[in-house]
């Protein structure tokens, strides 16, 4: 038997990447995956010797130990070792750990190479293997410094939070400033004072018609929302229109003549945006596809590993020359030569110390259109690829051009009784696009729609100064200023990038981490801080301000870059950070260790854990919100009440806090029935009544009886009579005279129903459970039973409709299911998250829930259920079998769909 010829061993991070690269290299190479990091600091203990040059103690992860064992065996027969992990700091660190754990198995004379590439194509792979390099120790040092720094930060700061706030909390160098940003925005919303103002819109009777808004009154500009400060006060140079004045002006304007006072034409031009880098991809993926930052990165990672796009963690917006040539040629083929930019567009990164990969995120070469790859990609993968394709092409297209026309209309308002005459000026503008250019392919979205107001397309009629404008209608409108919008994942990424906090490779995981650890939750797409987050940020700001200072955090990133370039010593920097250095330490002469030691005794835990909401106007007692072991609560003296999970901090007003405190207390019964107390409680899943206690349940029951309130009931106004009505369920209506079976009325998961044996029928309201008569119930059961999904059924319609999902392009609706309300596009079902209320949910949040569910299904290998195609009629010999199966299925379905009894 001939010996197996040795092959070079190639190690990449993921199995998908290994498969793609293996297909390019062929059978002459053995390509394996490390499946990410194989070694890390142990989960417990500091594992860093701070007195010995900050030497870390690494250990193989559970998965890493298995991988390394297999790789060592392969290495014994390998002719060479190629470390082909990603080309950023973390990728370099993975290669270094692999080498350190494999070097004992490398035979003398066997070469070790480091290869890097930013796209997984045959050309790029062949070039990388023809031009290997050595491990970059500067990048390794930077990655190791970052890991040690984060361990030191968490190890020293987190225990402070455990002692002063609550166990299980954590702090992080990037995590804590991120939470601070979200908390600061919530504070702005809490402090915001809303102001009211009125305006007037003029609808023209021209063709085409247009709308003009009141701009000036007697030479003074009319106030709009942007003229008010956060304190609700307007600028001194504007007129705040009151409702009475607006109505009076409208009445008098109806007899006035409106003429054109000025017409101003100016050229319009917009240039395309640069190709995607990590931050802009995360932002646009969030805005356009309603994907979380983590979903964007996971999807992009998959596209990269399968060879569809270039490396997805990059600060660069540069395209290689060969890519520029290919993109410009593609534009010419698809859209014509007049749409290509006359000159090659070259973009420069605006990110300070931009590093990571060497090119923007783009489709790999040769270029493949979304239609071409549709056979290999679907769902989120195809949607994100199309987004990258469009942005890349648009970046080399010509400017969009047109004309923006601004018109001023004027009218003299006659005097009326004691009201003086007035001069009104209305303004309207519209942009006509004469050459779409890059807009044919792609338009960037924006978190703030007002930023793009000047670019709204609108066709105005041809008018000249002095022309009389016929008026179709005059519409007064009241408005209120709104607080600054909460951050979304897209806008927080943009802010972190602006401040230089973190790196593209960390933003998605940080945003997910602050949600997983309970600091932030989502309301629609908005990021809402929890009460714990408010308390933790206040503690860090008051006692460890440098640790959450944005300039400090950004400065650390710059110094890590210096370490990667070997311009700064790793050991010296860590020593200055931890032990202090008056000249070069970021935390001054104290350093992290002594900063913690000197400040921890000054923290008043009782004060820091109390956020004052206001004072009770009747008693003068302070009302405060506090985080608790079992959830947040409000406190007034010795009186406490839980705060609902889905109540945002800015919604916890004094009025709301007093309402919560006034609600019936769980430990105070509202009455007694048959020797056992009756309680009215507000639980995690809503208000309910409880009969008995766990220690003394009612006779014949193993635990207290609990029944949810009807949707029309209010806990604060619940009477003992209401409670007894609820506890009477299930209610016996009587016996069906036709068969002698008892009929019950009860409330279930799917709503109110009547039951006879195993036959369940839905009724139209919960209140009817208490009043439905035997004759009415018998009449319901005398009707043919209706099954879900049959054409004869008056099927329960969707709770809400949200429009079409941007990924699946299918209609999205909300439905009531076995486990509560969910959203679905017909193929994928997604449960609502914490804080989601179906009546308040915006379409984008529904799309996001579906995107999250698709990601989970993809990770678990679950394929969305497609609607079955119409099948041909079965052969006659199969009819009997099919009929029997159908009956059995029907029986099982009926059994499964039966509502459970309320207990």
Short mmCIF file of N, CA, C and O in Angstrom, two decimals, residues 526-615:
data_model
loop_
_atom_site.label_atom_id
_atom_site.label_comp_id
_atom_site.label_asym_id
_atom_site.label_seq_id
_atom_site.Cartn_x
_atom_site.Cartn_y
_atom_site.Cartn_z
N UNK A 526 -36.50 51.38 18.14
CA UNK A 526 -35.79 52.26 19.05
C UNK A 526 -35.13 51.49 20.18
O UNK A 526 -35.67 50.49 20.68
N UNK A 527 -33.93 51.94 20.59
CA UNK A 527 -33.21 51.34 21.71
C UNK A 527 -33.57 52.10 22.98
O UNK A 527 -33.30 53.30 23.10
N UNK A 528 -34.18 51.40 23.93
CA UNK A 528 -34.67 52.01 25.16
C UNK A 528 -33.83 51.51 26.33
O UNK A 528 -33.66 50.30 26.50
N UNK A 529 -33.29 52.41 27.16
CA UNK A 529 -32.51 51.95 28.31
C UNK A 529 -33.42 51.47 29.44
O UNK A 529 -34.51 52.01 29.65
N UNK A 530 -32.98 50.46 30.15
CA UNK A 530 -33.71 50.00 31.33
C UNK A 530 -33.39 50.90 32.50
O UNK A 530 -32.46 51.72 32.45
N UNK A 531 -34.15 50.75 33.59
CA UNK A 531 -33.88 51.55 34.78
C UNK A 531 -32.50 51.21 35.34
O UNK A 531 -31.79 52.08 35.85
N UNK A 532 -32.10 49.94 35.24
CA UNK A 532 -30.77 49.53 35.69
C UNK A 532 -29.70 50.29 34.92
O UNK A 532 -28.70 50.74 35.49
N UNK A 533 -29.90 50.45 33.61
CA UNK A 533 -28.94 51.19 32.80
C UNK A 533 -28.83 52.63 33.26
O UNK A 533 -27.73 53.20 33.33
N UNK A 534 -29.96 53.24 33.60
CA UNK A 534 -29.95 54.63 34.07
C UNK A 534 -29.13 54.75 35.36
O UNK A 534 -28.35 55.69 35.52
N UNK A 535 -29.29 53.78 36.24
CA UNK A 535 -28.58 53.81 37.52
C UNK A 535 -27.09 53.56 37.33
O UNK A 535 -26.24 54.26 37.89
N UNK A 536 -26.75 52.55 36.53
CA UNK A 536 -25.35 52.20 36.31
C UNK A 536 -24.59 53.36 35.65
O UNK A 536 -23.47 53.69 36.05
N UNK A 537 -25.19 53.98 34.66
CA UNK A 537 -24.53 55.11 33.98
C UNK A 537 -24.33 56.26 34.95
O UNK A 537 -23.28 56.91 34.96
N UNK A 538 -25.33 56.53 35.78
CA UNK A 538 -25.20 57.61 36.78
C UNK A 538 -24.04 57.32 37.73
O UNK A 538 -23.25 58.21 38.06
N UNK A 539 -23.91 56.07 38.17
CA UNK A 539 -22.81 55.69 39.06
C UNK A 539 -21.46 55.91 38.39
O UNK A 539 -20.54 56.50 38.97
N UNK A 540 -21.32 55.42 37.15
CA UNK A 540 -20.05 55.55 36.44
C UNK A 540 -19.71 57.00 36.15
O UNK A 540 -18.55 57.42 36.26
N UNK A 541 -20.70 57.80 35.79
CA UNK A 541 -20.45 59.22 35.50
C UNK A 541 -19.99 59.96 36.76
O UNK A 541 -19.06 60.78 36.70
N UNK A 542 -20.64 59.68 37.87
CA UNK A 542 -20.35 60.43 39.10
C UNK A 542 -19.04 60.03 39.75
O UNK A 542 -18.36 60.86 40.35
N UNK A 543 -18.66 58.76 39.62
CA UNK A 543 -17.50 58.27 40.36
C UNK A 543 -16.34 57.78 39.48
O UNK A 543 -15.22 57.69 39.95
N UNK A 544 -16.62 57.44 38.23
CA UNK A 544 -15.57 56.96 37.33
C UNK A 544 -15.77 57.58 35.95
O UNK A 544 -15.85 56.89 34.93
N UNK A 545 -15.87 58.92 35.95
CA UNK A 545 -16.20 59.64 34.72
C UNK A 545 -15.26 59.33 33.56
O UNK A 545 -15.70 59.24 32.40
N UNK A 546 -13.96 59.16 33.84
CA UNK A 546 -13.00 58.90 32.75
C UNK A 546 -13.31 57.60 32.02
O UNK A 546 -13.04 57.47 30.82
N UNK A 547 -13.85 56.62 32.74
CA UNK A 547 -14.07 55.30 32.14
C UNK A 547 -15.18 55.32 31.10
O UNK A 547 -15.22 54.46 30.22
N UNK A 548 -16.11 56.26 31.21
CA UNK A 548 -17.18 56.35 30.20
C UNK A 548 -17.07 57.64 29.40
O UNK A 548 -18.01 58.03 28.72
N UNK A 549 -15.91 58.28 29.49
CA UNK A 549 -15.67 59.49 28.69
C UNK A 549 -15.44 59.08 27.24
O UNK A 549 -14.65 58.18 26.96
N UNK A 550 -16.14 59.74 26.33
CA UNK A 550 -16.07 59.34 24.92
C UNK A 550 -14.67 59.57 24.35
O UNK A 550 -14.18 58.76 23.55
N UNK A 551 -14.02 60.66 24.73
CA UNK A 551 -12.67 60.93 24.21
C UNK A 551 -11.67 59.90 24.72
O UNK A 551 -10.77 59.47 24.00
N UNK A 552 -11.84 59.49 25.99
CA UNK A 552 -10.96 58.46 26.54
C UNK A 552 -11.11 57.15 25.76
O UNK A 552 -10.13 56.53 25.35
N UNK A 553 -12.36 56.74 25.52
CA UNK A 553 -12.61 55.47 24.83
C UNK A 553 -12.08 55.53 23.40
O UNK A 553 -11.48 54.56 22.91
N UNK A 554 -12.29 56.67 22.72
CA UNK A 554 -11.78 56.81 21.35
C UNK A 554 -10.26 56.83 21.36
O UNK A 554 -9.61 56.28 20.46
N UNK A 555 -9.66 57.47 22.39
CA UNK A 555 -8.21 57.53 22.48
C UNK A 555 -7.59 56.16 22.63
O UNK A 555 -6.50 55.89 22.10
N UNK A 556 -8.26 55.29 23.36
CA UNK A 556 -7.76 53.92 23.52
C UNK A 556 -7.67 53.23 22.16
O UNK A 556 -6.69 52.53 21.86
N UNK A 557 -8.69 53.44 21.31
CA UNK A 557 -8.67 52.83 19.98
C UNK A 557 -7.47 53.33 19.17
O UNK A 557 -6.81 52.55 18.47
N UNK A 558 -7.18 54.61 19.27
CA UNK A 558 -6.04 55.17 18.55
C UNK A 558 -4.72 54.56 19.04
O UNK A 558 -3.82 54.27 18.25
N UNK A 559 -4.64 54.36 20.35
CA UNK A 559 -3.40 53.81 20.90
C UNK A 559 -3.25 52.33 20.57
O UNK A 559 -2.13 51.82 20.40
N UNK A 560 -4.36 51.61 20.46
CA UNK A 560 -4.29 50.22 20.00
C UNK A 560 -3.77 50.17 18.57
O UNK A 560 -3.02 49.27 18.20
N UNK A 561 -4.17 51.15 17.76
CA UNK A 561 -3.65 51.23 16.39
C UNK A 561 -2.14 51.49 16.41
O UNK A 561 -1.40 50.94 15.58
N UNK A 562 -1.70 52.34 17.34
CA UNK A 562 -0.26 52.59 17.45
C UNK A 562 0.49 51.33 17.84
O UNK A 562 1.60 51.07 17.35
N UNK A 563 -0.10 50.53 18.72
CA UNK A 563 0.53 49.26 19.11
C UNK A 563 0.60 48.33 17.91
O UNK A 563 1.61 47.64 17.71
N UNK A 564 -0.45 48.32 17.09
CA UNK A 564 -0.44 47.44 15.91
C UNK A 564 0.65 47.86 14.92
O UNK A 564 1.20 47.02 14.20
N UNK A 565 0.99 49.17 14.92
CA UNK A 565 2.06 49.65 14.02
C UNK A 565 3.42 49.61 14.71
O UNK A 565 4.41 50.09 14.16
N UNK A 566 3.46 49.08 15.94
CA UNK A 566 4.70 48.97 16.73
C UNK A 566 5.27 50.33 17.09
O UNK A 566 6.46 50.47 17.36
N UNK A 567 4.41 51.35 17.11
CA UNK A 567 4.85 52.69 17.51
C UNK A 567 4.69 52.88 19.01
O UNK A 567 5.10 53.90 19.55
N UNK A 568 4.07 51.90 19.68
CA UNK A 568 3.83 51.99 21.11
C UNK A 568 4.01 50.60 21.70
O UNK A 568 3.59 49.60 21.11
N UNK A 569 4.64 50.53 22.87
CA UNK A 569 4.89 49.25 23.53
C UNK A 569 3.63 48.77 24.24
O UNK A 569 3.02 49.51 25.02
N UNK A 570 3.28 47.52 24.01
CA UNK A 570 2.11 46.92 24.65
C UNK A 570 2.25 46.93 26.17
O UNK A 570 1.33 47.37 26.89
N UNK A 571 3.39 46.46 26.68
CA UNK A 571 3.58 46.37 28.13
C UNK A 571 3.56 47.73 28.80
O UNK A 571 2.94 47.91 29.86
N UNK A 572 4.23 48.71 28.20
CA UNK A 572 4.26 50.04 28.79
C UNK A 572 2.88 50.67 28.82
O UNK A 572 2.49 51.33 29.79
N UNK A 573 2.12 50.47 27.76
CA UNK A 573 0.78 51.07 27.70
C UNK A 573 -0.13 50.44 28.76
O UNK A 573 -0.85 51.15 29.47
N UNK A 574 -0.11 49.11 28.88
CA UNK A 574 -0.95 48.44 29.87
C UNK A 574 -0.56 48.85 31.30
O UNK A 574 -1.42 49.04 32.16
N UNK A 575 0.74 49.01 31.54
CA UNK A 575 1.20 49.42 32.87
C UNK A 575 0.68 50.81 33.20
O UNK A 575 0.21 51.08 34.31
N UNK A 576 0.77 51.73 32.23
CA UNK A 576 0.29 53.10 32.45
C UNK A 576 -1.22 53.11 32.67
O UNK A 576 -1.73 53.85 33.52
N UNK A 577 -1.95 52.30 31.94
CA UNK A 577 -3.41 52.25 32.07
C UNK A 577 -3.81 51.68 33.43
O UNK A 577 -4.71 52.23 34.09
N UNK A 578 -3.16 50.61 33.86
CA UNK A 578 -3.60 49.91 35.07
C UNK A 578 -3.02 50.52 36.36
O UNK A 578 -3.74 50.72 37.33
N UNK A 579 -1.73 50.81 36.33
CA UNK A 579 -1.08 51.31 37.55
C UNK A 579 -0.96 52.83 37.58
O UNK A 579 -0.66 53.41 38.62
N UNK A 580 -1.13 53.48 36.42
CA UNK A 580 -1.07 54.93 36.38
C UNK A 580 0.27 55.45 35.92
O UNK A 580 1.32 54.83 36.14
N UNK A 581 0.23 56.58 35.26
CA UNK A 581 1.43 57.25 34.78
C UNK A 581 1.02 58.69 34.49
O UNK A 581 0.23 58.95 33.59
N UNK A 582 1.56 59.61 35.26
CA UNK A 582 1.14 61.01 35.15
C UNK A 582 1.33 61.57 33.75
O UNK A 582 0.59 62.44 33.31
N UNK A 583 2.34 61.09 33.04
CA UNK A 583 2.65 61.66 31.72
C UNK A 583 1.89 60.98 30.60
O UNK A 583 1.35 61.62 29.71
N UNK A 584 1.84 59.65 30.60
CA UNK A 584 1.28 58.99 29.43
C UNK A 584 0.03 58.17 29.72
O UNK A 584 -0.62 57.67 28.82
N UNK A 585 -0.34 57.99 30.99
CA UNK A 585 -1.51 57.18 31.31
C UNK A 585 -2.81 57.86 30.94
O UNK A 585 -3.00 59.04 31.22
N UNK A 586 -3.73 57.13 30.32
CA UNK A 586 -5.03 57.70 29.95
C UNK A 586 -5.85 58.06 31.18
O UNK A 586 -6.71 58.92 31.13
N UNK A 587 -5.60 57.37 32.29
CA UNK A 587 -6.32 57.66 33.53
C UNK A 587 -5.45 58.43 34.51
O UNK A 587 -5.65 58.39 35.72
N UNK A 588 -4.45 59.12 33.99
CA UNK A 588 -3.59 59.97 34.82
C UNK A 588 -2.69 59.19 35.73
O UNK A 588 -2.35 58.03 35.48
N UNK A 589 -2.31 59.81 36.81
CA UNK A 589 -1.35 59.18 37.71
C UNK A 589 -1.96 58.06 38.54
O UNK A 589 -1.25 57.24 39.12
N UNK A 590 -3.28 58.01 38.62
CA UNK A 590 -3.91 56.96 39.42
C UNK A 590 -3.90 55.61 38.72
O UNK A 590 -3.46 54.61 39.27
N UNK A 591 -4.37 55.56 37.49
CA UNK A 591 -4.54 54.28 36.82
C UNK A 591 -5.83 53.62 37.27
O UNK A 591 -6.47 54.03 38.25
N UNK A 592 -6.24 52.58 36.56
CA UNK A 592 -7.53 51.93 36.80
C UNK A 592 -7.63 51.37 38.22
O UNK A 592 -8.63 51.58 38.91
N UNK A 593 -6.61 50.67 38.67
CA UNK A 593 -6.67 49.98 39.95
C UNK A 593 -6.91 50.95 41.11
O UNK A 593 -7.84 50.78 41.92
N UNK A 594 -6.09 52.00 41.22
CA UNK A 594 -6.23 52.95 42.33
C UNK A 594 -7.45 53.85 42.16
O UNK A 594 -8.03 54.32 43.15
N UNK A 595 -7.87 54.08 40.90
CA UNK A 595 -9.08 54.85 40.65
C UNK A 595 -10.28 54.15 41.29
O UNK A 595 -11.13 54.80 41.93
N UNK A 596 -10.36 52.84 41.13
CA UNK A 596 -11.44 52.07 41.73
C UNK A 596 -11.33 52.10 43.26
O UNK A 596 -12.30 52.35 43.97
N UNK A 597 -10.12 51.83 43.74
CA UNK A 597 -9.91 51.75 45.20
C UNK A 597 -10.26 53.05 45.90
O UNK A 597 -10.85 53.04 46.98
N UNK A 598 -9.93 54.18 45.31
CA UNK A 598 -10.13 55.46 45.97
C UNK A 598 -11.57 55.99 45.86
O UNK A 598 -11.97 56.84 46.64
N UNK A 599 -12.33 55.46 44.92
CA UNK A 599 -13.67 55.99 44.71
C UNK A 599 -14.79 55.11 45.26
O UNK A 599 -15.89 55.59 45.50
N UNK A 600 -14.50 53.82 45.44
CA UNK A 600 -15.59 52.90 45.78
C UNK A 600 -16.23 53.23 47.12
O UNK A 600 -17.44 53.05 47.31
N UNK A 601 -15.46 53.74 48.07
CA UNK A 601 -16.02 54.06 49.39
C UNK A 601 -16.93 55.29 49.36
O UNK A 601 -17.72 55.50 50.27
N UNK A 602 -16.82 56.10 48.31
CA UNK A 602 -17.63 57.32 48.22
C UNK A 602 -19.02 57.07 47.65
O UNK A 602 -19.84 57.99 47.62
N UNK A 603 -19.27 55.86 47.18
CA UNK A 603 -20.54 55.59 46.50
C UNK A 603 -21.62 55.28 47.53
O UNK A 603 -21.52 54.33 48.30
N UNK A 604 -22.67 56.10 47.54
CA UNK A 604 -23.83 55.89 48.40
C UNK A 604 -24.83 55.02 47.62
O UNK A 604 -25.54 55.51 46.74
N UNK A 605 -24.86 53.74 47.94
CA UNK A 605 -25.69 52.80 47.17
C UNK A 605 -27.16 53.19 47.20
O UNK A 605 -27.86 53.10 46.18
N UNK A 606 -27.65 53.64 48.37
CA UNK A 606 -29.07 54.00 48.47
C UNK A 606 -29.41 55.17 47.57
O UNK A 606 -30.45 55.19 46.90
N UNK A 607 -28.53 56.16 47.53
CA UNK A 607 -28.79 57.35 46.71
C UNK A 607 -28.66 57.04 45.23
O UNK A 607 -29.47 57.49 44.42
N UNK A 608 -27.64 56.26 44.88
CA UNK A 608 -27.40 56.00 43.46
C UNK A 608 -28.49 55.12 42.86
O UNK A 608 -28.76 55.17 41.66
N UNK A 609 -29.15 54.30 43.71
CA UNK A 609 -30.20 53.41 43.22
C UNK A 609 -31.58 54.02 43.30
O UNK A 609 -32.58 53.30 43.22
N UNK A 610 -31.65 55.32 43.47
CA UNK A 610 -32.94 55.99 43.57
C UNK A 610 -33.01 57.12 42.57
O UNK A 610 -32.24 58.07 42.64
N UNK A 611 -33.91 57.02 41.62
CA UNK A 611 -34.12 58.08 40.62
C UNK A 611 -35.42 58.80 40.97
O UNK A 611 -36.50 58.22 40.88
N UNK A 612 -35.30 60.04 41.38
CA UNK A 612 -36.47 60.80 41.83
C UNK A 612 -37.39 61.11 40.64
O UNK A 612 -36.95 61.64 39.62
N UNK A 613 -38.65 60.75 40.81
CA UNK A 613 -39.66 61.02 39.78
C UNK A 613 -40.37 62.33 40.07
O UNK A 613 -40.73 63.09 39.17
N UNK A 614 -40.60 62.61 41.35
CA UNK A 614 -41.29 63.84 41.75
C UNK A 614 -41.77 63.71 43.18
O UNK A 614 -41.35 62.80 43.91
N UNK A 615 -42.64 64.60 43.58
CA UNK A 615 -43.21 64.57 44.93
C UNK A 615 -44.72 64.44 44.84
O UNK A 615 -45.37 65.07 43.99
#
